[in-house]
Amino acid sequence: MKRILLFFSFLLVYVGVDSQTVNQQLKTASKMQESMPDSCILISQKVLTKISDTDIKDKGYAYWNLAQSYLYKHQYHTALFYALKGNELFAKSDTSRLYQDIQATIGWIYFDIGNYQYAVPYHQKALEIAQLRANLSEEVLYTNALGLNALSSNHYQRALGFFQKALFILNSSEEQNRSLLSTVQNNMGIIYIHYEDWVKAETFLHQSLENSSGVASGLLETYSLLSRVYLNTLDYEKCKAYLDKAENVSYKTSYSFSLIEYYKVRYEYERVIGNLKSAYRYQNKYIQLYKKINNRNVQGVMNYLIEVQDEKIKQDKLLIEQAQKIALNRQILVFVGITLAIIVIGILYYVFKSKAERSLLRQKLLKQELDEKEELQAELSSKLAYKNEAIETLALTMSKRNELVKKVAEDVSKSSSADVKKAWRKFEQAFNQYSDSSILSDKFIKDFKYRVQSQFPDLTNKELQLLVDIRNDLTSKELAEKYHVEVKSIEMSRYRLRKKLHLEKGVQLKDFIMKL
C-alpha cells in the first residue's frame, strides 16, 4: 500500500512540474531535497534529459539537487558521484553561489561518512567564496561547519575557536540571524559537554532554545543534549522533562543525526533508572539507525554498486520514455533484471557477512594487541631514559664536587698552618660521611618507595619519583630543568602531591618526606 501511495505522489509531482520552465523545475526540486528526496531526484533527472552540455548553470543545479537528495537518503557514494560531476563544471576561481553550494555539499558528504580531513578543504573553499561575496550569514554557516569538522576529529579547542569566531561575526552583524545563532550556541554546548563543564553547556543550550526557529531537527538535538547534561549531573527530573519534549518532536523529523543522539541519551537514561524494557527498545532504535548512516563496510560497497547500476537504469529509462515511448514489456524486463540482481546480491551478502565480521574482529584484536605492546615499549623507554638522565646528573654533580674538594685540598696542603690542616682533615671526614648518606642508594630508594606505598597506595609512579627527588634535595627549578617542563608544572605536581598526602596548611612537604 505504501508503495502505491508513493508511486501516485511521484506521479502528481511529475505532472505538476512538467509545465514549468527548466529553472523553475530545478527550484521546485531544491525545496524537496530533505522532505521528499525521491521526488527531487525524479525531477532533476528529468531535467538532465532536456538540457544540453552548454547549459552549465542548469546542469550544475541539477547535479547539486541530486547530490543533496542522495545525501539526505544516506546514499553517500551516489551523492559524491553527482557532487563531483557538478564540481567539474566550474573553474576553481568561480565565485558563484551554486559553486559555493556544491563545495559545501561535498564537504558534508565527507563529514557524514567520517572523512573529516577531506571535508575541511571543501568547507574552507565554501567559506572563502562566502567571504568574497560578503555574505555574513553564509560566512557564519561555513565557519560553523569547520568547527564541526574539528569537533568530530576530537580537536575541541580548535572547534571552540571556530564557534567563538562565528558568534563574534553574528554579534557584530546589524541583522541578527537567530536561527544561525541558535545553531552555533548548540554546538558551543556540545563542546562544553565534552569538557564536562555542565554549567556552561547548560547555559549555551538554553540560549540555543531561546533563539531557535522551531525546526524539529534542531529542537530535538538541543533537547537531547540538555537531557545529557542533566543525566550527568544526576538531575533526573529535568532529564526526564527534556526527554519528553524530545520525544514529542522526534515524530516531526527524519534527520538521522538528531534522532541518533536522542535514542542514545534516552537509552542511557532508561538504563540508569532501571527501566530495562524501554532501554532495550531505544537501544535497538539506536543500533538500527547507526547501521543505516554508517555504511563504510563490505555491505556499503555492494549497495553502492547496486545503486550505481540502478541509477543508470533509471536515467536510460527516462531518456527512452521521452524519445521513443518504450513499450511496457521493456519495463517488465528491466524490473525482472533488477529483481534478479537484488536476489543475487542478497545471497552474496548473507554468504560473505559472517566472513567479513570475523575478519573485522580479528583485525580489531590484532590492533588491540599491537597497541598494548607499543604502550609497554613506550613505558620501558621512558623509564630507561629517566634512569640514564639520573645517572648523568649524579655523575656530573659528584665530578664538580670532587674537583672543588681537590682544589681546596691542594690549597690547604700549601698552607703552613697546622690548625688549618687539622681542621681540613676533620672537614674531610665529615664531608665523606655526609656524601655517603646524602646520595640515596637503589636499595634505600626501593625501601623508601615501599614504605610510602604502604601508607599511601593511591600514589602513581610519577608521584613516587617526585617524592624521591624532593628527598634528594632537588628544588622545583632543578626538577623543571631535569624533566624539561615549566616550573609551574612542577609546582602543580607538588600541590596535587600534598593533597594526596593529606597535608594540612603549615606543614612543609620536604619536612614530611624526610620523616617517612
Short mmCIF file of C-alpha atoms in Angstrom, two decimals:
data_model
loop_
_atom_site.label_atom_id
_atom_site.label_comp_id
_atom_site.label_asym_id
_atom_site.label_seq_id
_atom_site.Cartn_x
_atom_site.Cartn_y
_atom_site.Cartn_z
CA MET A 1 0.00 0.00 0.00
CA LYS A 2 2.82 2.40 0.88
CA ARG A 3 4.50 1.73 -2.47
CA ILE A 4 1.26 2.50 -4.33
CA LEU A 5 0.84 5.82 -2.45
CA LEU A 6 4.49 6.66 -3.09
CA PHE A 7 4.02 5.95 -6.80
CA PHE A 8 0.99 8.27 -7.05
CA SER A 9 2.80 11.03 -5.11
CA PHE A 10 5.69 10.77 -7.58
CA LEU A 11 3.19 10.91 -10.45
CA LEU A 12 1.49 14.03 -9.10
CA VAL A 13 4.81 15.80 -8.61
CA TYR A 14 5.97 14.72 -12.06
CA VAL A 15 2.83 16.04 -13.77
CA GLY A 16 2.73 19.24 -11.68
CA VAL A 17 6.22 20.41 -12.60
CA ASP A 18 6.09 19.27 -16.24
CA SER A 19 4.57 22.61 -17.37
CA GLN A 20 7.26 24.71 -15.66
CA THR A 21 10.49 26.02 -17.21
CA VAL A 22 13.76 24.18 -16.53
CA ASN A 23 14.88 26.73 -13.96
CA GLN A 24 11.51 26.65 -12.20
CA GLN A 25 11.60 22.85 -12.08
CA LEU A 26 15.08 22.91 -10.53
CA LYS A 27 13.98 25.44 -7.89
CA THR A 28 10.92 23.30 -7.10
CA ALA A 29 13.15 20.23 -6.79
CA SER A 30 15.58 22.04 -4.48
CA LYS A 31 12.76 22.62 -1.97
CA MET A 32 12.20 18.84 -1.80
CA GLN A 33 15.81 17.82 -1.09
CA GLU A 34 15.21 16.95 2.56
CA SER A 35 11.45 16.41 2.81
CA MET A 36 10.91 14.48 -0.48
CA PRO A 37 14.34 13.41 -1.77
CA ASP A 38 12.93 10.82 -4.20
CA SER A 39 10.75 13.46 -5.88
CA CYS A 40 13.73 15.80 -6.10
CA ILE A 41 15.76 13.02 -7.77
CA LEU A 42 12.98 12.28 -10.26
CA ILE A 43 12.60 15.94 -11.31
CA SER A 44 16.34 16.61 -11.53
CA GLN A 45 16.99 13.52 -13.66
CA LYS A 46 14.14 14.52 -15.96
CA VAL A 47 15.70 17.99 -16.33
CA LEU A 48 19.05 16.45 -17.25
CA THR A 49 17.43 14.81 -20.29
CA LYS A 50 16.21 18.20 -21.55
CA ILE A 51 19.28 20.42 -21.24
CA SER A 52 22.38 20.48 -23.44
CA ASP A 53 26.03 20.28 -22.38
CA THR A 54 26.36 24.06 -22.84
CA ASP A 55 23.75 24.80 -20.11
CA ILE A 56 26.41 24.75 -17.38
CA LYS A 57 24.38 26.52 -14.71
CA ASP A 58 21.24 24.37 -15.07
CA LYS A 59 23.29 21.20 -15.34
CA GLY A 60 25.25 22.11 -12.20
CA TYR A 61 22.00 22.96 -10.41
CA ALA A 62 20.55 19.53 -11.32
CA TYR A 63 23.70 17.71 -10.14
CA TRP A 64 23.62 19.67 -6.85
CA ASN A 65 19.96 18.70 -6.30
CA LEU A 66 20.80 15.04 -6.91
CA ALA A 67 23.82 15.15 -4.58
CA GLN A 68 21.81 16.79 -1.78
CA SER A 69 18.91 14.33 -2.16
CA TYR A 70 21.14 11.27 -2.00
CA LEU A 71 22.96 12.81 0.95
CA TYR A 72 19.68 13.04 2.88
CA LYS A 73 18.99 9.41 1.91
CA HIS A 74 22.46 8.46 3.32
CA GLN A 75 23.49 7.05 -0.07
CA TYR A 76 26.88 8.69 0.14
CA HIS A 77 28.64 7.15 -2.85
CA THR A 78 25.90 8.24 -5.24
CA ALA A 79 25.75 11.68 -3.61
CA LEU A 80 29.51 12.09 -4.02
CA PHE A 81 29.30 10.93 -7.64
CA TYR A 82 26.84 13.69 -8.59
CA ALA A 83 28.52 16.35 -6.46
CA LEU A 84 31.89 15.73 -8.13
CA LYS A 85 30.24 15.83 -11.58
CA GLY A 86 28.82 19.23 -10.67
CA ASN A 87 32.20 20.36 -9.35
CA GLU A 88 33.85 19.53 -12.70
CA LEU A 89 31.63 22.05 -14.50
CA PHE A 90 33.14 25.08 -12.74
CA ALA A 91 36.57 26.72 -12.70
CA LYS A 92 38.36 26.80 -9.34
CA SER A 93 38.27 30.61 -9.44
CA ASP A 94 34.44 30.67 -9.74
CA THR A 95 32.69 32.67 -7.00
CA SER A 96 29.04 31.89 -7.79
CA ARG A 97 26.55 30.82 -5.14
CA LEU A 98 25.95 27.49 -6.94
CA TYR A 99 29.67 26.60 -6.95
CA GLN A 100 29.80 27.52 -3.26
CA ASP A 101 26.84 25.21 -2.51
CA ILE A 102 28.45 22.32 -4.43
CA GLN A 103 31.71 22.77 -2.45
CA ALA A 104 29.76 22.73 0.81
CA THR A 105 27.79 19.61 -0.22
CA ILE A 106 31.00 17.67 -0.99
CA GLY A 107 32.27 18.73 2.44
CA TRP A 108 29.09 17.49 4.14
CA ILE A 109 29.26 14.16 2.30
CA TYR A 110 32.79 13.54 3.56
CA PHE A 111 31.73 14.76 7.01
CA ASP A 112 28.79 12.34 7.22
CA ILE A 113 30.91 9.32 6.25
CA GLY A 114 33.59 10.27 8.81
CA ASN A 115 36.36 11.54 6.47
CA TYR A 116 36.69 14.85 8.30
CA GLN A 117 40.12 15.70 6.90
CA TYR A 118 38.70 15.53 3.36
CA ALA A 119 35.72 17.67 4.37
CA VAL A 120 37.87 20.58 5.62
CA PRO A 121 39.22 21.91 2.24
CA TYR A 122 35.74 21.94 0.70
CA HIS A 123 34.17 23.76 3.65
CA GLN A 124 37.15 26.13 3.63
CA LYS A 125 36.59 26.84 -0.08
CA ALA A 126 32.88 27.50 0.54
CA LEU A 127 33.86 29.90 3.36
CA GLU A 128 36.28 31.78 1.09
CA ILE A 129 33.60 32.21 -1.60
CA ALA A 130 31.10 33.43 1.03
CA GLN A 131 33.67 36.00 2.23
CA LEU A 132 34.31 37.18 -1.35
CA ARG A 133 30.55 37.53 -1.80
CA ALA A 134 30.39 39.47 1.51
CA ASN A 135 27.59 37.26 2.79
CA LEU A 136 27.88 37.22 6.59
CA SER A 137 25.21 34.54 7.15
CA GLU A 138 26.98 32.09 4.84
CA GLU A 139 30.34 33.03 6.36
CA VAL A 140 28.95 32.05 9.77
CA LEU A 141 27.45 28.87 8.30
CA TYR A 142 30.77 27.58 6.93
CA THR A 143 32.80 28.79 9.90
CA ASN A 144 30.42 26.65 11.96
CA ALA A 145 30.99 23.77 9.50
CA LEU A 146 34.75 23.97 10.03
CA GLY A 147 34.09 23.90 13.78
CA LEU A 148 32.03 20.73 13.37
CA ASN A 149 34.88 19.12 11.40
CA ALA A 150 37.30 19.91 14.23
CA LEU A 151 34.78 18.77 16.87
CA SER A 152 34.23 15.41 15.14
CA SER A 153 38.03 14.96 14.92
CA ASN A 154 38.22 15.48 18.73
CA HIS A 155 40.11 18.79 18.31
CA TYR A 156 37.90 20.52 20.85
CA GLN A 157 40.00 23.66 21.35
CA ARG A 158 40.18 24.31 17.61
CA ALA A 159 36.44 23.71 17.30
CA LEU A 160 35.78 26.13 20.16
CA GLY A 161 37.80 28.77 18.30
CA PHE A 162 35.68 28.40 15.15
CA PHE A 163 32.40 28.57 17.10
CA GLN A 164 33.58 31.64 19.03
CA LYS A 165 34.52 33.29 15.74
CA ALA A 166 31.06 32.50 14.36
CA LEU A 167 29.44 34.06 17.46
CA PHE A 168 31.63 37.15 17.07
CA ILE A 169 30.54 37.59 13.43
CA LEU A 170 26.86 37.18 14.39
CA ASN A 171 27.12 39.65 17.28
CA SER A 172 28.91 42.15 15.02
CA SER A 173 26.20 41.96 12.36
CA GLU A 174 23.44 44.56 12.32
CA GLU A 175 20.85 41.97 11.30
CA GLN A 176 20.59 39.14 13.80
CA ASN A 177 20.13 35.67 12.30
CA ARG A 178 18.53 33.92 15.28
CA SER A 179 18.43 30.54 13.55
CA LEU A 180 22.20 30.54 12.88
CA LEU A 181 22.84 31.92 16.37
CA SER A 182 20.86 29.04 17.85
CA THR A 183 22.89 26.51 15.81
CA VAL A 184 26.24 27.92 16.93
CA GLN A 185 25.13 28.11 20.58
CA ASN A 186 24.00 24.48 20.36
CA ASN A 187 27.47 23.49 19.10
CA MET A 188 29.11 25.50 21.91
CA GLY A 189 27.03 23.42 24.30
CA ILE A 190 28.40 20.24 22.70
CA ILE A 191 31.98 21.49 23.24
CA TYR A 192 31.41 22.11 26.94
CA ILE A 193 29.73 18.71 27.30
CA HIS A 194 32.98 17.18 26.05
CA TYR A 195 34.87 19.35 28.57
CA GLU A 196 32.34 18.22 31.24
CA ASP A 197 31.68 21.87 32.10
CA TRP A 198 27.99 21.25 32.71
CA VAL A 199 27.15 24.83 33.80
CA LYS A 200 28.43 26.41 30.56
CA ALA A 201 26.92 23.60 28.49
CA GLU A 202 23.50 24.19 30.11
CA THR A 203 23.78 27.96 29.58
CA PHE A 204 24.57 27.76 25.84
CA LEU A 205 21.94 25.10 25.20
CA HIS A 206 19.21 27.19 26.89
CA GLN A 207 20.34 30.19 24.81
CA SER A 208 20.06 27.99 21.73
CA LEU A 209 16.45 27.14 22.63
CA GLU A 210 15.62 30.84 23.13
CA ASN A 211 16.90 31.68 19.64
CA SER A 212 15.54 28.54 17.95
CA SER A 213 13.44 28.95 14.82
CA GLY A 214 11.36 25.94 15.86
CA VAL A 215 12.77 23.48 13.32
CA ALA A 216 12.10 19.98 14.69
CA SER A 217 15.57 18.56 13.96
CA GLY A 218 17.31 21.42 15.78
CA LEU A 219 14.96 21.28 18.76
CA LEU A 220 15.38 17.50 19.01
CA GLU A 221 19.17 17.77 19.16
CA THR A 222 19.15 20.57 21.75
CA TYR A 223 16.59 18.80 23.97
CA SER A 224 18.69 15.62 23.77
CA LEU A 225 21.89 17.47 24.68
CA LEU A 226 20.21 19.16 27.66
CA SER A 227 18.99 15.74 28.78
CA ARG A 228 22.59 14.50 28.62
CA VAL A 229 23.72 17.44 30.79
CA TYR A 230 21.10 16.70 33.45
CA LEU A 231 21.77 12.96 33.26
CA ASN A 232 25.44 13.57 34.04
CA THR A 233 24.59 15.98 36.86
CA LEU A 234 22.14 13.41 38.28
CA ASP A 235 19.17 15.76 37.88
CA TYR A 236 16.86 13.02 36.64
CA GLU A 237 13.68 15.10 36.91
CA LYS A 238 14.89 17.73 34.43
CA CYS A 239 16.45 15.00 32.31
CA LYS A 240 13.06 13.28 32.02
CA ALA A 241 11.30 16.56 31.24
CA TYR A 242 13.57 17.35 28.26
CA LEU A 243 13.49 13.76 27.06
CA ASP A 244 9.69 14.01 26.92
CA LYS A 245 10.00 17.20 24.88
CA ALA A 246 12.45 15.44 22.57
CA GLU A 247 10.05 12.52 22.21
CA ASN A 248 7.27 14.89 21.08
CA VAL A 249 9.37 16.48 18.31
CA SER A 250 11.07 13.24 17.24
CA TYR A 251 7.99 12.32 15.21
CA LYS A 252 8.26 15.56 13.23
CA THR A 253 11.72 14.99 11.73
CA SER A 254 13.60 12.26 9.89
CA TYR A 255 17.03 13.89 10.37
CA SER A 256 19.13 10.91 11.40
CA PHE A 257 21.89 12.68 13.36
CA SER A 258 19.39 14.36 15.70
CA LEU A 259 17.44 11.14 16.15
CA ILE A 260 20.52 9.05 16.91
CA GLU A 261 21.59 11.50 19.66
CA TYR A 262 18.11 11.28 21.19
CA TYR A 263 17.98 7.47 21.07
CA LYS A 264 21.40 7.25 22.70
CA VAL A 265 20.57 9.59 25.60
CA ARG A 266 17.15 8.00 26.08
CA TYR A 267 18.67 4.54 26.25
CA GLU A 268 21.22 5.67 28.88
CA TYR A 269 18.52 7.36 30.98
CA GLU A 270 16.13 4.37 30.92
CA ARG A 271 19.01 2.06 31.83
CA VAL A 272 20.06 4.27 34.78
CA ILE A 273 16.55 4.42 36.26
CA GLY A 274 16.15 0.66 35.82
CA ASN A 275 13.54 0.64 33.07
CA LEU A 276 15.34 -2.10 31.12
CA LYS A 277 12.50 -2.90 28.73
CA SER A 278 12.31 0.68 27.47
CA ALA A 279 16.11 0.91 27.43
CA TYR A 280 16.29 -2.15 25.20
CA ARG A 281 13.73 -0.63 22.80
CA TYR A 282 15.69 2.62 22.39
CA GLN A 283 18.96 0.74 22.12
CA ASN A 284 17.53 -1.19 19.17
CA LYS A 285 16.40 2.04 17.51
CA TYR A 286 19.87 3.50 18.01
CA ILE A 287 21.61 0.44 16.54
CA GLN A 288 19.31 0.30 13.50
CA LEU A 289 19.82 4.00 12.73
CA TYR A 290 23.56 3.74 13.34
CA LYS A 291 23.83 0.92 10.80
CA LYS A 292 21.82 2.96 8.32
CA ILE A 293 24.09 6.03 8.39
CA ASN A 294 27.39 4.16 8.75
CA ASN A 295 27.73 2.16 5.55
CA ARG A 296 31.54 2.06 5.34
CA ASN A 297 31.92 -1.71 5.10
CA VAL A 298 31.53 -4.53 2.61
CA GLN A 299 27.77 -4.16 2.69
CA GLY A 300 28.10 -0.48 1.79
CA VAL A 301 30.34 -1.21 -1.19
CA MET A 302 27.89 -3.80 -2.53
CA ASN A 303 24.95 -1.45 -2.07
CA TYR A 304 26.90 1.26 -3.86
CA LEU A 305 27.37 -0.97 -6.92
CA ILE A 306 23.65 -1.73 -6.94
CA GLU A 307 22.78 1.96 -6.61
CA VAL A 308 25.07 3.00 -9.47
CA GLN A 309 23.57 0.35 -11.70
CA ASP A 310 20.06 1.30 -10.59
CA GLU A 311 20.67 4.99 -11.28
CA LYS A 312 21.90 4.27 -14.79
CA ILE A 313 18.84 2.14 -15.49
CA LYS A 314 16.56 4.95 -14.27
CA GLN A 315 18.32 7.54 -16.43
CA ASP A 316 18.17 5.29 -19.51
CA LYS A 317 14.53 4.65 -18.78
CA LEU A 318 13.73 8.38 -18.70
CA LEU A 319 15.62 9.02 -21.95
CA ILE A 320 13.91 6.15 -23.78
CA GLU A 321 10.44 7.13 -22.47
CA GLN A 322 10.88 10.71 -23.71
CA ALA A 323 12.37 9.80 -27.11
CA GLN A 324 10.59 6.59 -28.19
CA LYS A 325 7.75 5.85 -25.71
CA ILE A 326 9.16 2.44 -24.83
CA ALA A 327 6.79 -0.48 -24.63
CA LEU A 328 5.50 -1.99 -21.41
CA ASN A 329 7.33 -5.29 -21.96
CA ARG A 330 10.67 -3.46 -21.83
CA GLN A 331 9.76 -2.04 -18.43
CA ILE A 332 8.86 -5.50 -17.18
CA LEU A 333 12.24 -6.80 -18.42
CA VAL A 334 14.10 -4.06 -16.55
CA PHE A 335 12.10 -4.81 -13.39
CA VAL A 336 12.90 -8.52 -13.63
CA GLY A 337 16.59 -7.72 -14.16
CA ILE A 338 16.69 -5.51 -11.09
CA THR A 339 14.84 -8.10 -9.03
CA LEU A 340 17.30 -10.82 -10.07
CA ALA A 341 20.23 -8.53 -9.32
CA ILE A 342 18.86 -7.79 -5.84
CA ILE A 343 18.31 -11.51 -5.16
CA VAL A 344 21.88 -12.33 -6.27
CA ILE A 345 23.37 -9.54 -4.20
CA GLY A 346 21.24 -10.60 -1.22
CA ILE A 347 22.55 -14.16 -1.46
CA LEU A 348 26.15 -12.93 -1.73
CA TYR A 349 25.61 -10.63 1.21
CA TYR A 350 24.45 -13.42 3.54
CA VAL A 351 27.28 -15.70 2.36
CA PHE A 352 30.05 -13.19 2.98
CA LYS A 353 28.58 -11.44 6.02
CA SER A 354 29.96 -13.84 8.64
CA LYS A 355 33.34 -13.94 6.93
CA ALA A 356 33.59 -10.16 6.91
CA GLU A 357 32.59 -9.94 10.58
CA ARG A 358 35.24 -12.49 11.58
CA SER A 359 37.85 -10.61 9.60
CA LEU A 360 36.95 -7.31 11.27
CA LEU A 361 37.04 -8.91 14.73
CA ARG A 362 40.45 -10.45 14.03
CA GLN A 363 41.81 -7.09 12.86
CA LYS A 364 40.44 -5.41 15.96
CA LEU A 365 42.09 -7.96 18.29
CA LEU A 366 45.43 -7.69 16.46
CA LYS A 367 45.31 -3.89 16.65
CA GLN A 368 44.50 -4.04 20.37
CA GLU A 369 47.44 -6.39 20.99
CA LEU A 370 49.78 -4.13 18.98
CA ASP A 371 48.64 -1.03 20.89
CA GLU A 372 49.30 -2.77 24.22
CA LYS A 373 52.81 -3.75 23.11
CA GLU A 374 53.53 -0.20 21.92
CA GLU A 375 52.36 1.25 25.25
CA LEU A 376 54.58 -1.20 27.17
CA GLN A 377 57.57 -0.35 24.98
CA ALA A 378 56.97 3.39 25.42
CA GLU A 379 56.75 2.96 29.20
CA LEU A 380 60.02 0.96 29.33
CA SER A 381 61.77 3.52 27.10
CA SER A 382 60.61 6.33 29.37
CA LYS A 383 61.92 4.55 32.48
CA LEU A 384 65.27 3.83 30.83
CA ALA A 385 65.64 7.45 29.70
CA TYR A 386 64.89 8.69 33.20
CA LYS A 387 67.45 6.37 34.80
CA ASN A 388 70.12 7.39 32.29
CA GLU A 389 69.41 11.04 32.96
CA ALA A 390 69.54 10.48 36.73
CA ILE A 391 72.92 8.74 36.43
CA GLU A 392 74.30 11.54 34.25
CA THR A 393 73.07 14.20 36.70
CA LEU A 394 74.55 12.35 39.67
CA ALA A 395 77.86 11.80 37.90
CA LEU A 396 78.11 15.48 36.93
CA THR A 397 77.31 16.61 40.49
CA MET A 398 79.89 14.27 42.03
CA SER A 399 82.50 15.31 39.45
CA LYS A 400 82.09 19.02 40.20
CA ARG A 401 82.11 18.37 43.94
CA ASN A 402 85.26 16.25 43.78
CA GLU A 403 87.06 18.87 41.66
CA LEU A 404 86.18 21.56 44.21
CA VAL A 405 87.32 19.42 47.14
CA LYS A 406 90.57 18.53 45.33
CA LYS A 407 91.33 22.18 44.61
CA VAL A 408 90.72 23.20 48.23
CA ALA A 409 92.85 20.26 49.43
CA GLU A 410 95.74 21.47 47.26
CA ASP A 411 95.46 24.97 48.71
CA VAL A 412 95.37 23.57 52.28
CA SER A 413 98.45 21.39 51.63
CA LYS A 414 100.36 24.52 50.68
CA SER A 415 99.43 26.21 53.96
CA SER A 416 101.98 26.17 56.78
CA SER A 417 99.33 26.38 59.49
CA ALA A 418 98.90 23.12 61.48
CA ASP A 419 95.50 24.30 62.71
CA VAL A 420 94.25 24.73 59.18
CA LYS A 421 95.42 21.24 58.20
CA LYS A 422 93.87 19.71 61.31
CA ALA A 423 90.58 21.47 60.62
CA TRP A 424 90.70 20.30 56.98
CA ARG A 425 91.10 16.64 57.99
CA LYS A 426 88.05 16.90 60.26
CA PHE A 427 86.13 18.52 57.41
CA GLU A 428 87.14 15.72 55.03
CA GLN A 429 85.89 13.06 57.42
CA ALA A 430 82.55 14.84 57.98
CA PHE A 431 82.21 15.57 54.26
CA ASN A 432 82.79 11.96 53.26
CA GLN A 433 80.24 10.77 55.82
CA TYR A 434 77.71 13.32 54.55
CA SER A 435 78.31 12.31 50.90
CA ASP A 436 77.75 8.65 51.71
CA SER A 437 74.48 9.42 53.49
CA SER A 438 73.09 12.16 51.19
CA ILE A 439 73.08 10.13 47.97
CA LEU A 440 70.22 7.68 48.06
CA SER A 441 71.22 4.15 47.10
CA ASP A 442 69.00 1.94 44.95
CA LYS A 443 68.21 -0.20 47.98
CA PHE A 444 67.23 2.86 50.03
CA ILE A 445 65.03 4.14 47.19
CA LYS A 446 63.25 0.78 46.91
CA ASP A 447 62.72 0.64 50.67
CA PHE A 448 61.59 4.26 50.72
CA LYS A 449 59.07 3.72 47.91
CA TYR A 450 57.76 0.56 49.62
CA ARG A 451 57.20 2.43 52.90
CA VAL A 452 55.44 5.28 51.12
CA GLN A 453 53.23 2.98 49.03
CA SER A 454 52.19 1.02 52.11
CA GLN A 455 50.91 4.27 53.69
CA PHE A 456 49.62 5.93 50.50
CA PRO A 457 48.63 3.23 47.94
CA ASP A 458 46.94 5.74 45.61
CA LEU A 459 50.23 7.41 44.61
CA THR A 460 51.33 6.94 40.99
CA ASN A 461 54.86 6.03 39.85
CA LYS A 462 55.47 9.67 38.80
CA GLU A 463 54.38 10.92 42.22
CA LEU A 464 56.65 8.38 43.97
CA GLN A 465 59.58 9.58 41.85
CA LEU A 466 58.77 13.18 42.78
CA LEU A 467 58.98 12.18 46.47
CA VAL A 468 62.42 10.65 45.86
CA ASP A 469 63.62 13.78 44.01
CA ILE A 470 62.43 16.07 46.82
CA ARG A 471 64.07 13.71 49.33
CA ASN A 472 67.26 14.17 47.31
CA ASP A 473 67.11 17.99 47.88
CA LEU A 474 66.15 18.89 44.28
CA THR A 475 64.36 22.25 44.03
CA SER A 476 61.39 22.95 41.76
CA LYS A 477 63.66 24.75 39.32
CA GLU A 478 66.08 21.82 39.21
CA LEU A 479 63.20 19.40 38.69
CA ALA A 480 61.84 21.54 35.85
CA GLU A 481 65.25 21.50 34.13
CA LYS A 482 65.60 17.77 34.72
CA TYR A 483 62.23 16.87 33.19
CA HIS A 484 62.21 19.70 30.60
CA VAL A 485 58.94 21.24 31.81
CA GLU A 486 57.79 24.58 33.22
CA VAL A 487 58.36 25.37 36.92
CA LYS A 488 54.57 25.92 37.21
CA SER A 489 54.04 22.31 36.15
CA ILE A 490 56.34 21.09 38.95
CA GLU A 491 54.58 23.34 41.47
CA MET A 492 51.19 21.96 40.36
CA SER A 493 52.53 18.41 40.78
CA ARG A 494 53.74 19.28 44.29
CA TYR A 495 50.31 20.75 45.08
CA ARG A 496 48.50 17.57 43.95
CA LEU A 497 51.02 15.51 45.92
CA ARG A 498 50.23 17.49 49.09
CA LYS A 499 46.53 16.76 48.61
CA LYS A 500 47.14 13.04 48.20
CA LEU A 501 49.37 13.03 51.30
CA HIS A 502 46.59 14.87 53.21
CA LEU A 503 49.00 17.58 54.46
CA GLU A 504 47.50 20.43 56.46
CA LYS A 505 48.42 24.06 55.95
CA GLY A 506 51.72 24.98 57.59
CA VAL A 507 53.25 21.51 57.22
CA GLN A 508 56.27 21.63 54.91
CA LEU A 509 56.30 18.95 52.20
CA LYS A 510 60.09 18.44 52.49
CA ASP A 511 59.94 18.01 56.31
CA PHE A 512 57.10 15.48 55.96
CA ILE A 513 59.01 13.47 53.34
CA MET A 514 62.17 13.39 55.47
CA LYS A 515 60.15 11.79 58.29
CA LEU A 516 58.74 8.99 56.11
#
